[in-house]
mmCIF file of C-alpha atoms and ligand atoms in Angstrom:
data_model
loop_
_atom_site.group_PDB
_atom_site.id
_atom_site.type_symbol
_atom_site.label_atom_id
_atom_site.label_comp_id
_atom_site.label_asym_id
_atom_site.label_seq_id
_atom_site.Cartn_x
_atom_site.Cartn_y
_atom_site.Cartn_z
ATOM 1 C CA MET F 123 -5.043 -10.926 -74.962
ATOM 2 C CA SER F 124 -6.749 -8.273 -77.030
ATOM 3 C CA SER F 125 -8.728 -7.154 -74.015
ATOM 4 C CA HIS F 126 -5.468 -6.814 -72.084
ATOM 5 C CA SER F 127 -3.904 -4.644 -74.739
ATOM 6 C CA GLY F 128 -7.097 -2.599 -74.835
ATOM 7 C CA LEU F 129 -6.870 -2.050 -71.096
ATOM 8 C CA ARG F 130 -3.206 -1.203 -71.435
ATOM 9 C CA ARG F 131 -3.990 1.371 -74.128
ATOM 10 C CA ARG F 132 -6.615 2.961 -71.915
ATOM 11 C CA LEU F 133 -4.179 3.096 -69.018
ATOM 12 C CA VAL F 134 -1.555 4.738 -71.214
ATOM 13 C CA LEU F 135 -4.072 7.258 -72.471
ATOM 14 C CA GLY F 136 -5.203 7.893 -68.927
ATOM 15 C CA GLY F 137 -1.601 8.464 -67.912
ATOM 16 C CA SER F 138 -1.135 11.034 -70.666
ATOM 17 C CA ALA F 139 -4.273 12.860 -69.636
ATOM 18 C CA THR F 140 -3.041 12.973 -66.043
ATOM 19 C CA LEU F 141 0.303 14.385 -67.116
ATOM 20 C CA LEU F 142 -1.373 17.074 -69.170
ATOM 21 C CA SER F 143 -3.656 18.176 -66.359
ATOM 22 C CA ALA F 144 -1.112 17.915 -63.545
ATOM 23 C CA PRO F 145 0.444 21.397 -63.898
ATOM 24 C CA LEU F 146 -2.981 23.037 -63.868
ATOM 25 C CA ALA F 147 -4.066 21.061 -60.816
ATOM 26 C CA ALA F 148 -0.822 21.914 -59.027
ATOM 27 C CA ALA F 149 -1.277 25.602 -59.787
ATOM 28 C CA GLN F 150 -4.694 25.529 -58.163
ATOM 29 C CA ARG F 151 -3.421 24.036 -54.915
ATOM 30 C CA ALA F 152 -2.299 26.337 -52.174
ATOM 31 C CA LEU F 153 -0.862 26.035 -48.710
ATOM 32 C CA THR F 154 -3.343 26.373 -45.858
ATOM 33 C CA PRO F 155 -2.926 29.895 -44.424
ATOM 34 C CA SER F 156 -1.546 30.048 -40.901
ATOM 35 C CA GLN F 157 -3.071 32.145 -38.133
ATOM 36 C CA MET F 158 -2.033 33.338 -34.695
ATOM 37 C CA LEU F 159 -2.001 30.906 -31.764
ATOM 38 C CA GLY F 160 -4.305 33.133 -29.698
ATOM 39 C CA PRO F 161 -4.293 33.547 -25.908
ATOM 40 C CA PHE F 162 -6.107 30.343 -24.964
ATOM 41 C CA TYR F 163 -3.748 27.510 -25.873
ATOM 42 C CA PRO F 164 -3.904 25.208 -22.831
ATOM 43 C CA VAL F 165 -1.312 26.041 -20.173
ATOM 44 C CA THR F 166 -2.051 23.032 -18.003
ATOM 45 C CA PRO F 167 -2.462 19.523 -19.361
ATOM 46 C CA PRO F 168 -6.173 18.784 -19.830
ATOM 47 C CA LEU F 169 -7.580 16.111 -17.542
ATOM 48 C CA HIS F 170 -8.405 13.862 -20.424
ATOM 49 C CA GLN F 171 -6.466 13.884 -23.679
ATOM 50 C CA ASP F 172 -7.916 12.182 -26.723
ATOM 51 C CA ASN F 173 -9.751 13.069 -29.925
ATOM 52 C CA ASP F 174 -13.252 13.214 -28.394
ATOM 53 C CA LEU F 175 -13.792 16.650 -26.877
ATOM 54 C CA THR F 176 -17.427 15.933 -26.045
ATOM 55 C CA ARG F 177 -16.661 13.611 -23.139
ATOM 56 C CA VAL F 178 -14.489 14.070 -20.098
ATOM 57 C CA GLU F 179 -12.999 11.064 -18.360
ATOM 58 C CA GLY F 180 -14.792 10.211 -15.133
ATOM 59 C CA ARG F 181 -17.985 12.050 -16.107
ATOM 60 C CA SER F 182 -21.099 10.514 -17.600
ATOM 61 C CA GLY F 183 -22.456 13.577 -19.370
ATOM 62 C CA ARG F 184 -21.820 14.820 -22.857
ATOM 63 C CA ALA F 185 -20.834 18.331 -23.910
ATOM 64 C CA LEU F 186 -23.479 20.973 -24.554
ATOM 65 C CA GLY F 187 -23.845 22.218 -28.101
ATOM 66 C CA GLN F 188 -24.196 20.664 -31.526
ATOM 67 C CA ILE F 189 -21.983 17.593 -31.573
ATOM 68 C CA ALA F 190 -19.910 17.506 -34.760
ATOM 69 C CA ASP F 191 -17.337 15.170 -36.243
ATOM 70 C CA LEU F 192 -14.409 17.057 -37.733
ATOM 71 C CA SER F 193 -12.136 15.035 -39.989
ATOM 72 C CA GLY F 194 -9.837 15.423 -42.938
ATOM 73 C CA ARG F 195 -6.301 14.889 -44.145
ATOM 74 C CA VAL F 196 -2.906 16.470 -43.748
ATOM 75 C CA LEU F 197 -1.271 16.658 -47.176
ATOM 76 C CA ASP F 198 1.673 18.248 -48.885
ATOM 77 C CA LEU F 199 1.358 20.438 -51.985
ATOM 78 C CA ASP F 200 1.481 17.350 -54.205
ATOM 79 C CA SER F 201 -1.433 15.797 -52.274
ATOM 80 C CA ARG F 202 0.843 13.222 -50.669
ATOM 81 C CA PRO F 203 -0.405 12.192 -47.206
ATOM 82 C CA LEU F 204 1.644 13.313 -44.221
ATOM 83 C CA ALA F 205 1.465 10.386 -41.813
ATOM 84 C CA GLY F 206 2.337 10.308 -38.124
ATOM 85 C CA LEU F 207 1.824 14.012 -37.456
ATOM 86 C CA ARG F 208 0.247 15.196 -34.226
ATOM 87 C CA VAL F 209 -2.886 17.275 -34.790
ATOM 88 C CA GLU F 210 -4.297 19.358 -31.938
ATOM 89 C CA ILE F 211 -7.494 21.373 -31.699
ATOM 90 C CA TRP F 212 -8.840 23.627 -28.955
ATOM 91 C CA GLN F 213 -11.939 25.779 -28.761
ATOM 92 C CA CYS F 214 -14.385 27.344 -26.310
ATOM 93 C CA ASP F 215 -17.350 25.385 -24.972
ATOM 94 C CA ALA F 216 -20.991 25.948 -25.958
ATOM 95 C CA ASN F 217 -21.196 28.777 -23.406
ATOM 96 C CA GLY F 218 -18.274 30.544 -25.084
ATOM 97 C CA ARG F 219 -15.713 29.769 -22.392
ATOM 98 C CA TYR F 220 -12.211 28.354 -22.887
ATOM 99 C CA ARG F 221 -10.509 25.898 -20.566
ATOM 100 C CA HIS F 222 -7.970 28.532 -19.665
ATOM 101 C CA PRO F 223 -7.335 30.568 -16.495
ATOM 102 C CA ARG F 224 -7.243 33.812 -18.505
ATOM 103 C CA ASP F 225 -10.748 33.383 -19.894
ATOM 104 C CA ARG F 226 -13.773 35.100 -18.375
ATOM 105 C CA GLY F 227 -14.717 33.688 -14.987
ATOM 106 C CA ASP F 228 -18.258 35.066 -15.147
ATOM 107 C CA VAL F 229 -19.237 32.657 -17.912
ATOM 108 C CA GLU F 230 -20.387 29.269 -16.709
ATOM 109 C CA GLU F 231 -18.106 26.424 -17.723
ATOM 110 C CA ASP F 232 -19.492 23.301 -19.388
ATOM 111 C CA PRO F 233 -17.818 20.604 -17.247
ATOM 112 C CA ASN F 234 -18.440 17.975 -19.933
ATOM 113 C CA PHE F 235 -16.456 19.727 -22.644
ATOM 114 C CA GLN F 236 -12.804 18.782 -22.857
ATOM 115 C CA GLY F 237 -11.781 21.982 -24.651
ATOM 116 C CA PHE F 238 -8.663 20.426 -26.207
ATOM 117 C CA GLY F 239 -7.937 17.253 -28.102
ATOM 118 C CA HIS F 240 -5.195 15.609 -30.053
ATOM 119 C CA THR F 241 -4.655 12.741 -32.434
ATOM 120 C CA VAL F 242 -2.043 11.470 -34.892
ATOM 121 C CA THR F 243 -2.515 11.227 -38.670
ATOM 122 C CA ASP F 244 -2.717 7.696 -40.074
ATOM 123 C CA ALA F 245 -0.879 6.318 -43.117
ATOM 124 C CA GLU F 246 -3.232 8.235 -45.423
ATOM 125 C CA GLY F 247 -2.742 11.467 -43.520
ATOM 126 C CA ARG F 248 -6.220 11.248 -41.991
ATOM 127 C CA TYR F 249 -7.287 12.632 -38.643
ATOM 128 C CA ARG F 250 -10.644 12.739 -36.832
ATOM 129 C CA PHE F 251 -12.121 14.603 -33.875
ATOM 130 C CA ARG F 252 -15.487 14.568 -32.176
ATOM 131 C CA THR F 253 -16.263 18.056 -30.906
ATOM 132 C CA ILE F 254 -18.982 20.719 -31.101
ATOM 133 C CA ARG F 255 -19.780 23.159 -33.860
ATOM 134 C CA PRO F 256 -17.858 26.218 -32.691
ATOM 135 C CA VAL F 257 -19.847 29.120 -31.242
ATOM 136 C CA PRO F 258 -19.072 32.843 -31.215
ATOM 137 C CA TYR F 259 -17.744 34.709 -28.189
ATOM 138 C CA PRO F 260 -17.401 38.471 -27.781
ATOM 139 C CA GLY F 261 -15.337 39.818 -30.655
ATOM 140 C CA ARG F 262 -14.919 36.543 -32.527
ATOM 141 C CA THR F 263 -16.787 34.538 -35.128
ATOM 142 C CA PRO F 264 -17.044 30.781 -34.433
ATOM 143 C CA HIS F 265 -13.679 29.043 -34.945
ATOM 144 C CA ILE F 266 -11.638 26.039 -33.915
ATOM 145 C CA HIS F 267 -7.944 26.547 -33.208
ATOM 146 C CA ALA F 268 -5.719 23.889 -34.749
ATOM 147 C CA ALA F 269 -2.047 22.963 -34.764
ATOM 148 C CA VAL F 270 -0.143 20.343 -36.743
ATOM 149 C CA ILE F 271 3.147 19.352 -35.174
ATOM 150 C CA GLN F 272 6.058 17.555 -36.754
ATOM 151 C CA GLU F 273 9.139 17.047 -34.662
ATOM 152 C CA GLY F 274 12.042 19.206 -35.731
ATOM 153 C CA THR F 275 9.909 21.837 -37.418
ATOM 154 C CA ARG F 276 7.960 24.806 -36.216
ATOM 155 C CA PRO F 277 4.303 23.845 -35.433
ATOM 156 C CA PHE F 278 1.794 24.866 -38.060
ATOM 157 C CA VAL F 279 -0.989 26.845 -36.377
ATOM 158 C CA THR F 280 -4.259 28.074 -37.814
ATOM 159 C CA GLN F 281 -7.981 28.553 -37.141
ATOM 160 C CA ILE F 282 -10.839 26.695 -38.812
ATOM 161 C CA TYR F 283 -13.972 28.728 -39.577
ATOM 162 C CA VAL F 284 -17.570 27.728 -40.352
ATOM 163 C CA ALA F 285 -18.627 28.059 -43.991
ATOM 164 C CA GLY F 286 -21.635 30.329 -44.400
ATOM 165 C CA GLU F 287 -21.314 31.878 -40.925
ATOM 166 C CA PRO F 288 -22.447 35.546 -41.263
ATOM 167 C CA LEU F 289 -20.102 36.727 -38.475
ATOM 168 C CA ASN F 290 -17.048 35.679 -40.506
ATOM 169 C CA LEU F 291 -17.038 38.924 -42.453
ATOM 170 C CA ARG F 292 -16.999 40.962 -39.230
ATOM 171 C CA ASP F 293 -14.103 39.004 -37.741
ATOM 172 C CA GLY F 294 -10.770 40.812 -37.711
ATOM 173 C CA LEU F 295 -8.650 37.660 -37.939
ATOM 174 C CA PHE F 296 -10.696 35.972 -40.660
ATOM 175 C CA THR F 297 -10.861 39.084 -42.836
ATOM 176 C CA ARG F 298 -7.102 39.543 -42.475
ATOM 177 C CA VAL F 299 -6.737 36.511 -44.766
ATOM 178 C CA PRO F 300 -6.716 37.512 -48.453
ATOM 179 C CA GLU F 301 -10.188 36.921 -49.870
ATOM 180 C CA ALA F 302 -9.012 34.355 -52.409
ATOM 181 C CA LEU F 303 -7.479 32.225 -49.653
ATOM 182 C CA ARG F 304 -10.372 32.370 -47.164
ATOM 183 C CA PRO F 305 -12.092 29.234 -48.533
ATOM 184 C CA LEU F 306 -8.980 27.313 -47.442
ATOM 185 C CA LEU F 307 -9.877 28.064 -43.802
ATOM 186 C CA LEU F 308 -13.573 27.140 -44.069
ATOM 187 C CA ALA F 309 -15.229 23.884 -43.070
ATOM 188 C CA ASP F 310 -18.808 23.097 -44.056
ATOM 189 C CA PHE F 311 -20.744 21.721 -41.068
ATOM 190 C CA VAL F 312 -23.442 19.600 -42.707
ATOM 191 C CA PRO F 313 -26.109 17.321 -41.182
ATOM 192 C CA ALA F 314 -24.733 13.856 -40.423
ATOM 193 C CA ASP F 315 -26.409 10.486 -40.162
ATOM 194 C CA ASP F 316 -25.056 9.644 -36.728
ATOM 195 C CA PRO F 317 -26.980 9.103 -33.460
ATOM 196 C CA VAL F 318 -24.615 11.382 -31.514
ATOM 197 C CA ALA F 319 -22.878 13.728 -33.926
ATOM 198 C CA THR F 320 -25.614 15.590 -35.765
ATOM 199 C CA LEU F 321 -23.077 17.465 -37.878
ATOM 200 C CA ALA F 322 -19.975 16.547 -39.825
ATOM 201 C CA ALA F 323 -17.282 18.752 -41.304
ATOM 202 C CA GLU F 324 -14.171 18.116 -43.351
ATOM 203 C CA PHE F 325 -11.012 20.152 -43.313
ATOM 204 C CA ASP F 326 -7.708 19.410 -45.049
ATOM 205 C CA PHE F 327 -4.397 20.924 -44.054
ATOM 206 C CA VAL F 328 -2.003 21.478 -46.969
ATOM 207 C CA LEU F 329 1.482 21.971 -45.565
ATOM 208 C CA ALA F 330 5.072 22.206 -46.725
ATOM 209 C CA PRO F 331 6.774 20.108 -44.027
ATOM 210 C CA VAL F 332 9.685 18.951 -46.157
ATOM 211 C CA LEU F 333 10.693 22.517 -46.929
ATOM 212 C CA ALA F 334 10.172 23.484 -43.297
ATOM 213 C CA GLY F 335 12.355 20.593 -42.199
ATOM 214 C CA LEU F 336 15.130 21.569 -44.601
ATOM 215 C CA PHE F 337 14.932 25.141 -43.391
ATOM 216 C CA GLU F 338 15.277 24.087 -39.765
ATOM 217 C CA ALA F 339 18.161 21.747 -40.631
ATOM 218 C CA ASN F 340 20.005 24.460 -42.556
ATOM 219 C CA THR F 341 19.642 27.083 -39.890
ATOM 220 C CA ALA F 342 20.300 24.863 -36.864
HETATM 221 FE FE1 FE2 W 277 -10.279 31.567 -30.109
#
C-alpha cells in the first residue's frame, strides 16, 4: 500500500513538472515551412505506386544511388499524431533526372527508380519510404519533394533537404526560408544497419490540419 502511494506521489509530481514545462515546449514547436510544388510533380500516374521508390514493378534491378530509408511522423502542434493522411514524395533519380516529360531528355534515365511514392500514416502518424539519398541537379541542392494530403483541405507541400549538404546555402529555395526555420526542413542521412538501405533519415511534418479544415469549411 505504501509503495502504491509512493508511486502515486511520484506520478502527481511528474504531472506537475509536465504542466510547468508544457508552455515552454509548445513555444519551441513550429509548423513545418511549406515550399513550392515545383515543375516536376508527376503528370501521368507512375507505373508502380507504393512506398519503395527503389524498385519498379516488373523489373528485377534496384535503383542507382545510395539507398536510404526515410521515415517519420505527421503531427499537429501539440505533438498529436495525424493518422490516415496520404504522404507523397517525388525526386529525381541518381542521374539527376525526374520522371517527367518536361525534364531534360539528354540525361539518361534510371529505369529502376520509381521517382514517386506514396503511403498513408498509421495510428501513430508514422510513415516510411525506401528511396535514395537525393542528389543535386543543375541549380538545385539535393532535395526530396513531399506532400501531405488530407481530404477537404489544401495539400501541404514542402521540400526535404539533407543536413550538412554544402550546396544548401547556395540554393535559392532553401535560403528563402528564414534561417531559424531551416532546421525544420533538414533530414540527417546517417549510416544504417540494413543490408539494402545503407542510410536512414527521419523527418517529421508538423501541420495545422484542424485549423486548415475549419478554414476550408468556413469559406466553402
Ligand atoms: Fe526538385
